[in-house]
Structure formats: structure tokens, C-alpha cells
Coordinates of C-alpha atoms and ligand atoms in Angstrom, one line a residue:
X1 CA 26.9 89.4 36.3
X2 CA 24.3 90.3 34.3
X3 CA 23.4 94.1 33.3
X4 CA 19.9 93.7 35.3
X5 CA 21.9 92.4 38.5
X6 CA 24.0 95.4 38.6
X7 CA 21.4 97.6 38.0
X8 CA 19.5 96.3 41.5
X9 CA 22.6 96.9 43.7
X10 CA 24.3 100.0 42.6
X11 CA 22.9 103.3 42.8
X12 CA 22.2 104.7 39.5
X13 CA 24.4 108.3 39.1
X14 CA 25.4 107.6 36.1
X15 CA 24.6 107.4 32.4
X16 CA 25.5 103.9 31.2
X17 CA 26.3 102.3 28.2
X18 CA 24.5 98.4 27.9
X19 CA 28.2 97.1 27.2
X20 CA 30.3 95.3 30.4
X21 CA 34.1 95.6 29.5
X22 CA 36.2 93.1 31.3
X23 CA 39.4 93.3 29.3
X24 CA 41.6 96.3 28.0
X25 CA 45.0 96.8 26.2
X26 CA 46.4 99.7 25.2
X27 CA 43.8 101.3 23.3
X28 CA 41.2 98.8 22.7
X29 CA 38.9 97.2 25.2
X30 CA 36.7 93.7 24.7
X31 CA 33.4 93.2 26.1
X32 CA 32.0 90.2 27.8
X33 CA 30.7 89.0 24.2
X34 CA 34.3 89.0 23.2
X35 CA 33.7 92.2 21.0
X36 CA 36.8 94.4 20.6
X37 CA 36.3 98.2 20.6
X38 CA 38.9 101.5 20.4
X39 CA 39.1 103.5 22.9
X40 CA 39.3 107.2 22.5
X41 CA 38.9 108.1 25.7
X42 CA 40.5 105.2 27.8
X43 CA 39.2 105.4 31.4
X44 CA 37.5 108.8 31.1
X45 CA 40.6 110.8 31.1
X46 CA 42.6 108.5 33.2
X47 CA 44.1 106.2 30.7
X48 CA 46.6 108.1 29.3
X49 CA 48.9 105.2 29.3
X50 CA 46.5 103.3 27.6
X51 CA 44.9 100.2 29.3
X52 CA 47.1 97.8 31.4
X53 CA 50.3 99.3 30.6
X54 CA 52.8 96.4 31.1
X55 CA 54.8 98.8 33.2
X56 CA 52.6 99.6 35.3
X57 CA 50.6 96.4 35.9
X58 CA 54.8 95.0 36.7
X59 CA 55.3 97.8 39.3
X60 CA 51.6 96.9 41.0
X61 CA 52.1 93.6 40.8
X62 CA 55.9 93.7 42.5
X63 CA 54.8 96.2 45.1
X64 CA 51.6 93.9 45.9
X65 CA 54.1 91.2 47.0
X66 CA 55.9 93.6 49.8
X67 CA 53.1 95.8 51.4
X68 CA 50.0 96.7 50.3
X69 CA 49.2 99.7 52.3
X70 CA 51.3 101.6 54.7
X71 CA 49.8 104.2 57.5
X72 CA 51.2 107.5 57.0
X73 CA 52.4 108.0 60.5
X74 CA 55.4 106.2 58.8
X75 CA 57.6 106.2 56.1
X76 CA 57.1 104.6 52.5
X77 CA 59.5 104.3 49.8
X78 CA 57.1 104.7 46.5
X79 CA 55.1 107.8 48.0
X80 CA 58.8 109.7 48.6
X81 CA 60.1 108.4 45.6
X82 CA 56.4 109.9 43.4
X83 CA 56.4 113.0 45.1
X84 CA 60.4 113.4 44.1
X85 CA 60.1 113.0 40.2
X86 CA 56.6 115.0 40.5
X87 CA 58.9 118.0 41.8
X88 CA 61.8 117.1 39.4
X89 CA 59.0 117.5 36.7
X90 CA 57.5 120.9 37.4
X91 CA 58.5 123.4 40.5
X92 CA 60.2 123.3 43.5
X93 CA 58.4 122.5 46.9
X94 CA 56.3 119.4 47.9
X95 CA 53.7 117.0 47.1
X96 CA 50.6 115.5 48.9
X97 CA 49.0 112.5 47.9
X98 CA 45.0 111.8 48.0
X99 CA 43.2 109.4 45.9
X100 CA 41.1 111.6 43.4
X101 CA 41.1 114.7 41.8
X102 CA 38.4 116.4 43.7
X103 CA 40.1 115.4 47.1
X104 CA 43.2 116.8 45.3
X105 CA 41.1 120.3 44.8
X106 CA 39.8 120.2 48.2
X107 CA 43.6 119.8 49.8
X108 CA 44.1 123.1 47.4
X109 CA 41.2 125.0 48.2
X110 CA 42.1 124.9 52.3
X111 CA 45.7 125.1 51.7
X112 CA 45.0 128.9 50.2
X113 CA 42.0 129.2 52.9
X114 CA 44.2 128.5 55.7
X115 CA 47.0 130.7 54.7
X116 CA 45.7 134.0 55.7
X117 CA 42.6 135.1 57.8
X118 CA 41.8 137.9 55.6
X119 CA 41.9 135.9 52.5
X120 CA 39.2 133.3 52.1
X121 CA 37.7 134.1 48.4
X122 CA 38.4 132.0 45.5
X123 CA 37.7 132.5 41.9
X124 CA 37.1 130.1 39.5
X125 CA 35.7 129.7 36.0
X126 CA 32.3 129.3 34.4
X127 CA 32.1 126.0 32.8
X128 CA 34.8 124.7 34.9
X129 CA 34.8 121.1 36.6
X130 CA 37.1 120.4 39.6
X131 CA 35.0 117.8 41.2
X132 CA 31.5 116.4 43.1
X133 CA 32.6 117.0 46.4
X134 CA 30.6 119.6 48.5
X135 CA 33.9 121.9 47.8
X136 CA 34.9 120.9 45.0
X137 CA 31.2 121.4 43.3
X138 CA 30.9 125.0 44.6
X139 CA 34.1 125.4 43.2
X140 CA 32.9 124.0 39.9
X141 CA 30.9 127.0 37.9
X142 CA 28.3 124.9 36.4
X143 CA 25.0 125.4 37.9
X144 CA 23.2 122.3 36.7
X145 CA 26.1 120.4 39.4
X146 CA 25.0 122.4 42.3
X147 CA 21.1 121.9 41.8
X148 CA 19.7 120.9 44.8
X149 CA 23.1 120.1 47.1
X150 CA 22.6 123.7 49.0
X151 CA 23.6 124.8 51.0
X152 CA 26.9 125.1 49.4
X153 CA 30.2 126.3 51.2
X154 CA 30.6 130.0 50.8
X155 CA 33.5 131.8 49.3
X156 CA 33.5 131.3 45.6
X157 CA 33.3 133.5 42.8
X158 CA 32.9 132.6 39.2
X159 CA 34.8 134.3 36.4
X160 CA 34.4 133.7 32.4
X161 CA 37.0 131.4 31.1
X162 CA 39.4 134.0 29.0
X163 CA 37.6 137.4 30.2
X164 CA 40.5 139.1 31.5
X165 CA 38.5 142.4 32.3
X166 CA 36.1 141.0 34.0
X167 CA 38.8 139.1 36.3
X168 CA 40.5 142.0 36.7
X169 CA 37.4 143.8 37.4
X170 CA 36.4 140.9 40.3
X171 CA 40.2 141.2 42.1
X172 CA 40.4 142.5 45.7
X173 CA 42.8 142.0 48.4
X174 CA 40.2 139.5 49.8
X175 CA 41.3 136.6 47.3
X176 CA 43.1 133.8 48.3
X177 CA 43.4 132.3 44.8
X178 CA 42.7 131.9 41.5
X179 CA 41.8 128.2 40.5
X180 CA 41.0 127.0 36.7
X181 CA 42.0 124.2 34.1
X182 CA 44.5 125.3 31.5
X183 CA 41.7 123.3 29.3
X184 CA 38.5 123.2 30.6
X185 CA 37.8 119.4 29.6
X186 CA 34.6 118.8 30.8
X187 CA 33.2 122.3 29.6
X188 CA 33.6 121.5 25.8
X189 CA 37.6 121.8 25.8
X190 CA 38.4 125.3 25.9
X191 CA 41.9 126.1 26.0
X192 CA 42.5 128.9 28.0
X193 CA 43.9 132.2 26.7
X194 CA 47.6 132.9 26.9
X195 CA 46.5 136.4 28.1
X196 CA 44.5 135.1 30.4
X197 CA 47.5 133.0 31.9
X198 CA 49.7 135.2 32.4
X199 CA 47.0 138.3 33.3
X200 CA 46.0 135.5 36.5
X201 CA 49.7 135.6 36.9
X202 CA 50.4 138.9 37.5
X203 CA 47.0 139.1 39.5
X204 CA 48.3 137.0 41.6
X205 CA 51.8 138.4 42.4
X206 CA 49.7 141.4 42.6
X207 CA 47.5 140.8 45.2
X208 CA 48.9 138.1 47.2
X209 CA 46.8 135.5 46.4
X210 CA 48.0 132.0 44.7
X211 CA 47.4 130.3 41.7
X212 CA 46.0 127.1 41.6
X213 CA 45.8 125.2 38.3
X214 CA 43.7 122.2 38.3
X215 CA 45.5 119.7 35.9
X216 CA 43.5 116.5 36.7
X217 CA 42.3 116.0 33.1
X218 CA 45.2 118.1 31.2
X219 CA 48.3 116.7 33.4
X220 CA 50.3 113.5 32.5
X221 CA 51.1 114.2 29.3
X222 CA 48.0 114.7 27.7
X223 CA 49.1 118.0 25.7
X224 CA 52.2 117.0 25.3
X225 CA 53.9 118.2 28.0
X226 CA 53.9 116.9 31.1
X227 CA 51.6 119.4 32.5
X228 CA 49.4 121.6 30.1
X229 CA 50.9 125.4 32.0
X230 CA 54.3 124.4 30.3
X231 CA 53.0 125.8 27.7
X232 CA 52.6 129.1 29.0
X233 CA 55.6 130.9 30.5
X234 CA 54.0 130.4 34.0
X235 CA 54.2 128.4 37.1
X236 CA 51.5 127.8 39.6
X237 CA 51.6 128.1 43.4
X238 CA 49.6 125.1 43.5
X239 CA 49.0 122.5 40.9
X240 CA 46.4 119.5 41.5
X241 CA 46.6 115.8 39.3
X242 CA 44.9 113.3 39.3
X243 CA 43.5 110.9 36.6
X244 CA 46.0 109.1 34.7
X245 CA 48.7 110.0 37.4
X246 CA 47.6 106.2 38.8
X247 CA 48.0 104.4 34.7
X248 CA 44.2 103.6 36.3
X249 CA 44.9 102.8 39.7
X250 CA 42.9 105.5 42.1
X251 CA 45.3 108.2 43.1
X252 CA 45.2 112.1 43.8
X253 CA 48.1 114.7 44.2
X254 CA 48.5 118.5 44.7
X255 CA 52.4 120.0 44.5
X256 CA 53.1 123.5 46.7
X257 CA 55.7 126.0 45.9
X258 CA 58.3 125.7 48.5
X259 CA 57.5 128.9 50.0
X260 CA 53.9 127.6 50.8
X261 CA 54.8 124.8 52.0
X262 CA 54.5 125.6 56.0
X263 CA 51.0 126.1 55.8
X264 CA 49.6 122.9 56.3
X265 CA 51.3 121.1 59.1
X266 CA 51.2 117.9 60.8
X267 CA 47.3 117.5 62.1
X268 CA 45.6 119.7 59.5
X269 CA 45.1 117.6 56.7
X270 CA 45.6 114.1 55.4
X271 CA 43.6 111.0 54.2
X272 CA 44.3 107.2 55.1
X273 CA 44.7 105.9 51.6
X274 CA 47.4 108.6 50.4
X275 CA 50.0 107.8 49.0
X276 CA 49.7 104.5 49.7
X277 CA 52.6 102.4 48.1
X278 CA 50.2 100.3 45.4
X279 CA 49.2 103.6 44.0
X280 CA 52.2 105.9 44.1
X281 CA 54.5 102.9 42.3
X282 CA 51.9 103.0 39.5
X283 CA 52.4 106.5 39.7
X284 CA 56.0 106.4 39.2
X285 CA 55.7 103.6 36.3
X286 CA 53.5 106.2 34.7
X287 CA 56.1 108.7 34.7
X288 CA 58.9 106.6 34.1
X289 CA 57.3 105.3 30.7
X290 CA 56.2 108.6 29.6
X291 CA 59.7 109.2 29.7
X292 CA 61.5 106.2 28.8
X293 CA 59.1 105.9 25.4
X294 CA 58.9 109.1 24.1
X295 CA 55.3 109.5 25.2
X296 CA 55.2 113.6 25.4
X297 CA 57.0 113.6 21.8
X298 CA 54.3 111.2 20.6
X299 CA 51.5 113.0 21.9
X300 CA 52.5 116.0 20.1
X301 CA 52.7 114.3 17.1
X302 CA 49.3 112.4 16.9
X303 CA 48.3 115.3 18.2
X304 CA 48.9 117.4 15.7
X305 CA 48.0 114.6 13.0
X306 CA 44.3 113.7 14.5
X307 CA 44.0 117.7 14.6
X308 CA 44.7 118.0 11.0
X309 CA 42.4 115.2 10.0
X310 CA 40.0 116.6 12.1
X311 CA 40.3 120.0 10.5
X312 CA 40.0 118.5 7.4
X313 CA 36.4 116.9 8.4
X314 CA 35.3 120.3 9.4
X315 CA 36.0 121.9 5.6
X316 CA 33.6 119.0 4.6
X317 CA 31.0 119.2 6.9
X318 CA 29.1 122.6 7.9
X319 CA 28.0 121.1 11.2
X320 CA 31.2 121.0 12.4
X321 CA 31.6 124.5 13.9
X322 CA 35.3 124.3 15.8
X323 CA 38.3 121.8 16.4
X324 CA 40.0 122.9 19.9
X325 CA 42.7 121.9 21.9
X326 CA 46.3 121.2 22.8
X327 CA 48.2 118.0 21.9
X328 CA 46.0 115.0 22.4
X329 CA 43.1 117.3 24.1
X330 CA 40.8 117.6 21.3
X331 CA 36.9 118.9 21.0
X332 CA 35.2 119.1 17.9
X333 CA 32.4 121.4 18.4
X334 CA 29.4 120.6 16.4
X335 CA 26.1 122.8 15.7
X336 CA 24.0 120.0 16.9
X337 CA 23.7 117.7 19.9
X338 CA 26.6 115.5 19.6
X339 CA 25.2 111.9 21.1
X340 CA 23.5 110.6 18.4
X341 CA 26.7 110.6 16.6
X342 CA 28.8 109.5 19.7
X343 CA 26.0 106.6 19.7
X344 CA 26.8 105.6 16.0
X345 CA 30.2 105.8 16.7
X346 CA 29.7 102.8 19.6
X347 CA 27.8 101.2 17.2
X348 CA 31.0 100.8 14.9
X349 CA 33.4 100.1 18.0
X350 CA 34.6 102.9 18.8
X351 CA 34.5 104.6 22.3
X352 CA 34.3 108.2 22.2
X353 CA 33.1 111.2 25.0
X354 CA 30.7 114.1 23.9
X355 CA 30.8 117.0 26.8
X356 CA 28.9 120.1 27.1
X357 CA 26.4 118.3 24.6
X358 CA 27.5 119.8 21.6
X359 CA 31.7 118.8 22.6
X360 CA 32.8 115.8 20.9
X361 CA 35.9 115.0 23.2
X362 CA 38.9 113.0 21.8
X363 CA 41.4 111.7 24.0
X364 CA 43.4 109.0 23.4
X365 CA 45.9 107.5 24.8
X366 CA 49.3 109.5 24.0
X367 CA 50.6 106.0 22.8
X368 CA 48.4 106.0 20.5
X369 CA 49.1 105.3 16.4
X370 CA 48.2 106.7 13.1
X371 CA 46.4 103.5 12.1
X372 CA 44.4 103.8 14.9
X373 CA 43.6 107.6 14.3
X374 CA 42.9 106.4 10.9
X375 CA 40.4 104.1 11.3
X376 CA 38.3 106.7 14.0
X377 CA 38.4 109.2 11.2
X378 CA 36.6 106.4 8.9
X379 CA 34.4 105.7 11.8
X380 CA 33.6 109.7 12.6
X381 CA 33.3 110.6 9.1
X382 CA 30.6 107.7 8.8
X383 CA 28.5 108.4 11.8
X384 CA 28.3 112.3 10.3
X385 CA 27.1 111.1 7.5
X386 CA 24.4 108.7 8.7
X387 CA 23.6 111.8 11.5
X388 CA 23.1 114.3 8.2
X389 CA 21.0 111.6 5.9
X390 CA 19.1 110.4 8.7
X391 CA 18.8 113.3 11.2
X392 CA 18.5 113.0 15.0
X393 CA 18.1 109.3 16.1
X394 CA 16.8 109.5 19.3
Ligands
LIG401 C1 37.8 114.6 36.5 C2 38.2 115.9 37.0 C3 38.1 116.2 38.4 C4 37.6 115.3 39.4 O1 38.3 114.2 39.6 P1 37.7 112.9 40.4 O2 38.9 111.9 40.4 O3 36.6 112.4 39.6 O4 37.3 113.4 41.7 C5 38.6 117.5 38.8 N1 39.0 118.4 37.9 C6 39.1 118.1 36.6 C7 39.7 119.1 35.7 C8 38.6 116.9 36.1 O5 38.7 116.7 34.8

């Protein structure tokens, strides 16, 4: 179909690029010209795997053959078998399954609601992102999403990412939770603050409230551990996924403590599609690879290797102000809008993600090679340069 087409019959929320991909592998993707381009941010932070993992598209394809979708008034093999290594992975308790992340925020948000009468409040960060739903938008403590969706849900508080006086300043015995990113992806990648971990922690323990950690973007692998709060010597009463939890099949999750897990009983939640047996085996393909090749090992790795090249850049180049991140999470803050050189960059063929409009995001998938790293290095380097001798170009 043609670009014009498209544009008649689908509501336009979104910023496109004039390019129609209909073919991926691993990291590259080819448009409908036959063009080949790399992808450093495969599926918008839910291609960790990589396009079309041959994993994954086996386990969809076998489970397409048996059933496709199973009610969840019964029993089904590949949701029992996701939510098991999910557990085995990070905490004791259990798993629900939804079909995005901001579904997987919303479960959260009236899990902790529906715990305890007295305890409705939630805090979350500035420059946070935990979805568009009605919920999951108040939740997120960016303004500019809000604008005009009133009126929002009550019941949310907004706390600077790494402030820990002002968090401890804003906790009361009327919070249910605390709820952040370890990494606030789409808020310019800002890791947050061991102190600030394990000061929400002890808030927490404190005051009876829980701890949500929203690891849509930062779970999966992506900072080389499965989930980015293994990093910090601290567990979460509540932990949301989504993104590359599917290899790129639509799927959502949250996991509950086992001593939580009575709150939500049969009737007071649920959703058709979760769990449903095409998405939950991609889901367990995805985990199985991660570990079967290495994946967190490798993310680490290139991790630490695109880090270092990217450090290297910034000696060069004053406009590069700060490299953040964990693993494979990477921003590279500039002093300047960042699109012009994300733009050059597609020029080249190379698919990048500039956030918080200064934010150039990398995240590729944790397969991914040196060569590959390499040659988006070239490609970055250049587009700098033609930003700095030509100035902005739009
Ligand atoms: C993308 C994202 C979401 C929303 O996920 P959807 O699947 O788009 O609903 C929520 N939280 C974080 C941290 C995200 O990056």
C-alpha cells in the first residue's frame, strides 16, 4: 500500500518516518524498495531479541498449529509454563498476563489501590513514562502527555527522579506505593540513583506501602541482567514487563510477591487476550534464548564496548554533554536538539531513537556485534559532523 493510502485510513498519533519496512532480521530491517537499514532500536524497545528470532518465530509458528487462543476460565500450558520461569527469574509469588505495558501498570496501580482502604496515593517520578492509558498517563509525570485528557484519575504524586529528600519529604502513611523505572527510558535515560533504590526501599518497608518498578523498557535483558533492579541489592513488591517480553509479539506481565498475592481474586481483574498461548510461548522462547545463547553476558559486553566508543565521541565533540546508562541502555545527551542528527543518521541506514529531544537513545538488540556497533559509530560520528559544518537542517 502506498504511504498516501495509509495516511487516509489510520488516525495520525504518531510521528512517521516516509519508509514502509516489511522485512526484519536480527538487527537490520529492508524496506519495500529493498533498502537494508540497522536497527538500533529494533521495535521501539521491544526487539531485544532482535527481529524474527528463529526461536521465537518456531515456538509461534508450532503453537499456531494447536490453539490459537484459549479463554482464561481454563487452563493453558504456555501461560503456566511463562509465568513459572518469570518467577524462577526474579522473586517468589505470581504472575499476570496482559498484552502491554501500560495494561501491565494499570494491573499494578489497582493491585496496591485495592490492598488497603487507607492507602490510595502513589508516587511516581518526573519524566517518567508508564503508559497512555487514562491511569497509566496520570501515572506518567510528564505534563505535555496529560494536556487536554482531564480529568485525570486522582491519587498521584510526582517525585524528582534521584531526590531522596524530597521523597522522603512527600512519605505519609497514606501511600500505597512507590512506582518508577530503574532507567527512565523515555525521559532521556536516566539511571536511577542507587541511593535512591534502596532509600524507596526502606520507605517502603517503612511505611507499608509497596514498590512497584516499572521494567517494560529496562526488563529482558536489556542491561544485562534480566531485570535492570538486579543491579541493586533490592527486590520489588511488584514488577511490570512488557516490550520485548513477546520477541515482538503483543504481550504484558506484572509479577507479585507471594505475600501480595491474595489481593486480587477471582472477579477483580483480568483481560481476554492474557496470556494467551501465541504470546506467552514467544514469551518463553524469549527467555529460553536469552539463556541458552549467552544473551545477558553479551549485552554486558557490547554494552560496555558501544559505551566506550561512545565516550570516546564525546572527548571529540563539545556538543556531546553526557553518555548514560546500563548495559545496552544508552543515551548520549547532546547540547542541541538531537533530530536533525537522528535524521542524517536514517539518511545513512541506520535506525536510531532521540527522546526528551536532546536524548539520543541506543538500544540494540543484546545480540548485537561489534561490527555492527562499528559501523553506527562511523555513521554517528558522520551525522555530527555534517550537524556541526552545516548547523540545524530543518
Ligand atoms: C513503553 C513503556 C510503557 C508502555 O508500554 P505500552 O506497551 O506501549 O503500553 C510503560 N512503561 C515504560 C517504562 C515504557 O517504556
Amino acid at each position: 500500500m502506498d504511504q498516501k493510502t495509509f495516511d487516509k485510513y489510520v488516525l495520525n498519533t504518531y510521528t512517521r518516518q516516509p519508509i514502509t519496512i516489511v522485512k526484519g532480521q536480527g538487527s537490520a530491517v529492508w524496506d519495500d524498495k529493498g533498502r537494508e537499514y540497522l536497527d538500533f532500536f529494533p521495535g521501539f524497545g521491544a526487539g531485544n531479541l532482535g527481529h524474527c528470532h528463529p526461536k521465537v518465530v518456531e515456538a509461534v509458528q508450532k503453537q499456531l498449529h494447536e490453539i490459537i487462543h484459549v479463554p482464561n476460565v481454563y487452563y493453558n500450558n504456555a501461560q503456566g509454563e511463562l509465568a513459572k520461569l518469570i518467577i524462577e527469574n526474579t522473586f517468589d509469588g505470581q504472575v499476570f498476563f496482559c498484552n502491554s505495558g501500560a495494561e501491565a501498570n494499570e494491573g499494578a496501580i489497582k493491585l496496591v489501590r485495592k490492598r488497603n482502604p487507607n492507602k490510595k496515593t502513589i508516587i511516581t517520578l518526573k519524566d517518567s513514562f508508564h503508559g497512555r492509558t487514562i491511569a497509566a498517563v496520570t501515572a506518567t509525570g510528564q505534563p505535555v502527555y496529560h494536556d487536554g485528557f482531564d480529568p485525570l484519575p486522582g491519587g498521584f504524586e510526582y517525585c524528582e527522579a534521584n531526590n531522596v529528600e524530597m521523597l522522603k519529604s512527600m512519605m505519609n502513611d497514606g501511600i500505597a506505593a512507590l512506582m518508577f523505572e530503574p532507567i527512565l527510558g523515555e525521559g532521556g535515560i536516566v539511571p536511577i540513583t542507587p541511593e535512591f533504590m534502596m532509600t524507596a526501599r526502606h520507605l517502603c518497608n517503612d511505611y507499608d506501602a509497596l514498590l512497584i518498578l516499572d521494567e517494560v523498557q529496562t526488563g529482558i535483558g536489556r542491561t544485562g541482567k534480566l531485570f535492570a533492579y538486579q543491579h541493586f541489592d533490592v527486590e520489588p513488591d511488584v514488577l511490570t514487563m512488557a516490550k520485548s517480553l513477546g520477541g515482538g509479539i503483543p504481550i504484558g506481565a506484572f509479577a507479585v510477591k507471594r505475600k501480595y498475592c491474595d489481593i486480587l481474586k477471582p472477579g477483580s481483574h483480568g483481560s481476554t487476550f492474557g496470556g494467551n498461548p501465541v504470546a506467552c510461548s514467544a514469551g518463553v522462547a524469549v527467555l529460553k534464548a536469552i539463556a541458552d545463547e549467552n544473551l545477558l553476558e553479551n549485552a554486558t559486553r557490547m554494552g560496555d564496548y558501544l559505551r566506550a566508543k561512545l565516550e570516546i565521541l564525546k572527548t571529540k565533540y563539545t556538543i556531546i554533554k553526557e553518555i548514560r546508562g546500563i548495559g545496552l541502555m544508552l543515551g548520549m545527551e547532546l547540547t542541541i536538539p538531537g533530530a536533525d542528527i537522528m535524521q542524517h543518521c536514517l539518511k545513512k541506514k541506520v535506525l536510531l531513537n532521540c527522546t526528551h529531544k536532546t536524548v539520543l537513545r541506543l538500544m540494540p538488540a543484546i545480540n548485537v556485534t561489534k561490527y555492527k556497533i562499528d559501523r553506527v559509530i562511523r555513521v554517528l560520528e558522520d551525522a555530527i559532523n555534517t550537524q556541526l559544518a552545516w548547523g540545524p537542517q530543518s
